[in-house]
Amino acid sequence: MLARIVPITEFRNRARELLISLEDRPVILTRRGRPAAVLLRYEDYEAREEYIRDLEMERDRQLLLEAKATATEFISLNELIEDYEQATGHNLDDYDDSLPIEN
């Protein structure tokens, strides 16, 4: 389904007609010859959003499965702090001990 390309100035003059034409195909609005916006039926928008959400959920599920499959080693809190300090150059002992820390 190819979109119809319409300058914004033309859309201003033919808005009703172009909105009705969304049943057939989306409309790409251009400003100075460059794409500025896309008009499509709300149902099409919702379907695309749902498709994207489904893809993201599947990606996250795959990443979690991979992480679980490769998690063979755990490190202690002290090792984590040491790694952080080496990676960032920040010494956590320099921070105020009065900060609330929940256990």
PDB file of C-alpha atoms in Angstrom:
ATOM      1  CA  MET A   1       0.000   0.000   0.000  1.00  0.00           C
ATOM      2  CA  LEU A   2       1.758   3.113  -1.246  1.00  0.00           C
ATOM      3  CA  ALA A   3       1.132   6.341   0.603  1.00  0.00           C
ATOM      4  CA  ARG A   4      -0.086   9.463  -1.110  1.00  0.00           C
ATOM      5  CA  ILE A   5       2.384  12.363  -0.769  1.00  0.00           C
ATOM      6  CA  VAL A   6       0.761  15.745  -0.220  1.00  0.00           C
ATOM      7  CA  PRO A   7       2.226  19.160   0.658  1.00  0.00           C
ATOM      8  CA  ILE A   8       0.841  20.603   3.901  1.00  0.00           C
ATOM      9  CA  THR A   9      -0.507  23.610   2.004  1.00  0.00           C
ATOM     10  CA  GLU A  10      -2.560  21.282  -0.190  1.00  0.00           C
ATOM     11  CA  PHE A  11      -3.784  19.403   2.880  1.00  0.00           C
ATOM     12  CA  ARG A  12      -5.126  22.663   4.312  1.00  0.00           C
ATOM     13  CA  ASN A  13      -7.292  23.096   1.212  1.00  0.00           C
ATOM     14  CA  ARG A  14      -8.348  19.439   0.841  1.00  0.00           C
ATOM     15  CA  ALA A  15      -8.357  18.126   4.425  1.00  0.00           C
ATOM     16  CA  ARG A  16     -11.804  16.539   4.312  1.00  0.00           C
ATOM     17  CA  GLU A  17     -11.143  14.759   1.022  1.00  0.00           C
ATOM     18  CA  LEU A  18      -7.722  13.529   2.131  1.00  0.00           C
ATOM     19  CA  LEU A  19      -9.020  12.286   5.477  1.00  0.00           C
ATOM     20  CA  ILE A  20     -11.680  10.280   3.661  1.00  0.00           C
ATOM     21  CA  SER A  21      -8.987   8.871   1.351  1.00  0.00           C
ATOM     22  CA  LEU A  22      -7.222   7.335   4.371  1.00  0.00           C
ATOM     23  CA  GLU A  23      -9.529   4.355   3.891  1.00  0.00           C
ATOM     24  CA  ASP A  24      -7.485   3.529   0.781  1.00  0.00           C
ATOM     25  CA  ARG A  25      -3.962   4.496   1.839  1.00  0.00           C
ATOM     26  CA  PRO A  26      -1.989   6.686   4.257  1.00  0.00           C
ATOM     27  CA  VAL A  27      -1.043  10.270   3.454  1.00  0.00           C
ATOM     28  CA  ILE A  28       2.462  11.654   3.922  1.00  0.00           C
ATOM     29  CA  LEU A  29       2.413  15.393   4.509  1.00  0.00           C
ATOM     30  CA  THR A  30       5.449  17.304   3.308  1.00  0.00           C
ATOM     31  CA  ARG A  31       6.822  20.677   4.258  1.00  0.00           C
ATOM     32  CA  ARG A  32       9.222  22.212   1.742  1.00  0.00           C
ATOM     33  CA  GLY A  33       9.444  18.876  -0.031  1.00  0.00           C
ATOM     34  CA  ARG A  34      10.451  16.908   3.071  1.00  0.00           C
ATOM     35  CA  PRO A  35       8.275  14.454   4.992  1.00  0.00           C
ATOM     36  CA  ALA A  36       6.733  16.155   8.031  1.00  0.00           C
ATOM     37  CA  ALA A  37       3.900  13.872   9.194  1.00  0.00           C
ATOM     38  CA  VAL A  38       1.950  10.756   8.346  1.00  0.00           C
ATOM     39  CA  LEU A  39      -1.818  10.457   8.444  1.00  0.00           C
ATOM     40  CA  LEU A  40      -3.350   7.017   8.688  1.00  0.00           C
ATOM     41  CA  ARG A  41      -6.552   5.460   9.931  1.00  0.00           C
ATOM     42  CA  TYR A  42      -6.674   5.080  13.697  1.00  0.00           C
ATOM     43  CA  GLU A  43      -7.243   1.336  13.333  1.00  0.00           C
ATOM     44  CA  ASP A  44      -4.061   1.043  11.261  1.00  0.00           C
ATOM     45  CA  TYR A  45      -2.134   3.049  13.857  1.00  0.00           C
ATOM     46  CA  GLU A  46      -3.404   0.806  16.671  1.00  0.00           C
ATOM     47  CA  ALA A  47      -2.521  -2.330  14.711  1.00  0.00           C
ATOM     48  CA  ARG A  48       1.014  -1.064  14.114  1.00  0.00           C
ATOM     49  CA  GLU A  49       1.445  -0.135  17.771  1.00  0.00           C
ATOM     50  CA  GLU A  50       0.256  -3.578  18.857  1.00  0.00           C
ATOM     51  CA  TYR A  51       2.620  -5.220  16.362  1.00  0.00           C
ATOM     52  CA  ILE A  52       5.549  -3.188  17.714  1.00  0.00           C
ATOM     53  CA  ARG A  53       4.615  -4.057  21.321  1.00  0.00           C
ATOM     54  CA  ASP A  54       4.467  -7.746  20.389  1.00  0.00           C
ATOM     55  CA  LEU A  55       7.878  -7.568  18.710  1.00  0.00           C
ATOM     56  CA  GLU A  56       9.383  -5.790  21.718  1.00  0.00           C
ATOM     57  CA  MET A  57       7.913  -8.342  24.124  1.00  0.00           C
ATOM     58  CA  GLU A  58       9.312 -11.206  22.052  1.00  0.00           C
ATOM     59  CA  ARG A  59      12.716  -9.496  21.872  1.00  0.00           C
ATOM     60  CA  ASP A  60      12.714  -9.002  25.656  1.00  0.00           C
ATOM     61  CA  ARG A  61      11.680 -12.625  26.198  1.00  0.00           C
ATOM     62  CA  GLN A  62      14.540 -13.814  23.981  1.00  0.00           C
ATOM     63  CA  LEU A  63      17.028 -11.563  25.780  1.00  0.00           C
ATOM     64  CA  LEU A  64      15.882 -12.898  29.145  1.00  0.00           C
ATOM     65  CA  LEU A  65      16.210 -16.494  27.957  1.00  0.00           C
ATOM     66  CA  GLU A  66      19.715 -15.773  26.654  1.00  0.00           C
ATOM     67  CA  ALA A  67      20.690 -14.069  29.904  1.00  0.00           C
ATOM     68  CA  LYS A  68      19.423 -17.010  31.958  1.00  0.00           C
ATOM     69  CA  ALA A  69      21.203 -19.494  29.700  1.00  0.00           C
ATOM     70  CA  THR A  70      24.538 -17.692  29.915  1.00  0.00           C
ATOM     71  CA  ALA A  71      24.404 -16.653  33.586  1.00  0.00           C
ATOM     72  CA  THR A  72      27.025 -19.036  34.881  1.00  0.00           C
ATOM     73  CA  GLU A  73      28.775 -16.792  37.340  1.00  0.00           C
ATOM     74  CA  PHE A  74      27.733 -14.397  40.050  1.00  0.00           C
ATOM     75  CA  ILE A  75      29.925 -11.858  41.801  1.00  0.00           C
ATOM     76  CA  SER A  76      29.825 -10.560  45.343  1.00  0.00           C
ATOM     77  CA  LEU A  77      28.741  -7.047  46.254  1.00  0.00           C
ATOM     78  CA  ASN A  78      32.363  -6.155  47.055  1.00  0.00           C
ATOM     79  CA  GLU A  79      33.467  -7.310  43.600  1.00  0.00           C
ATOM     80  CA  LEU A  80      30.656  -5.293  42.031  1.00  0.00           C
ATOM     81  CA  ILE A  81      31.725  -2.170  43.943  1.00  0.00           C
ATOM     82  CA  GLU A  82      35.346  -2.711  42.947  1.00  0.00           C
ATOM     83  CA  ASP A  83      34.409  -3.181  39.279  1.00  0.00           C
ATOM     84  CA  TYR A  84      32.269  -0.025  39.398  1.00  0.00           C
ATOM     85  CA  GLU A  85      35.050   2.026  40.974  1.00  0.00           C
ATOM     86  CA  GLN A  86      37.579   0.799  38.414  1.00  0.00           C
ATOM     87  CA  ALA A  87      35.238   1.448  35.494  1.00  0.00           C
ATOM     88  CA  THR A  88      34.137   4.924  36.589  1.00  0.00           C
ATOM     89  CA  GLY A  89      37.056   6.194  38.634  1.00  0.00           C
ATOM     90  CA  HIS A  90      34.633   7.018  41.472  1.00  0.00           C
ATOM     91  CA  ASN A  91      35.380   5.825  44.972  1.00  0.00           C
ATOM     92  CA  LEU A  92      32.141   4.993  46.739  1.00  0.00           C
ATOM     93  CA  ASP A  93      33.782   5.682  50.120  1.00  0.00           C
ATOM     94  CA  ASP A  94      33.815   9.368  49.157  1.00  0.00           C
ATOM     95  CA  TYR A  95      30.019   9.554  49.251  1.00  0.00           C
ATOM     96  CA  ASP A  96      28.124  10.747  52.301  1.00  0.00           C
ATOM     97  CA  ASP A  97      27.291   7.856  54.644  1.00  0.00           C
ATOM     98  CA  SER A  98      24.136   9.652  55.757  1.00  0.00           C
ATOM     99  CA  LEU A  99      22.354   8.804  52.517  1.00  0.00           C
ATOM    100  CA  PRO A 100      19.368   6.587  53.249  1.00  0.00           C
ATOM    101  CA  ILE A 101      20.035   3.040  52.152  1.00  0.00           C
ATOM    102  CA  GLU A 102      17.285   0.465  52.423  1.00  0.00           C
ATOM    103  CA  ASN A 103      18.224  -3.101  53.258  1.00  0.00           C
TER     104      ASN A 103
END
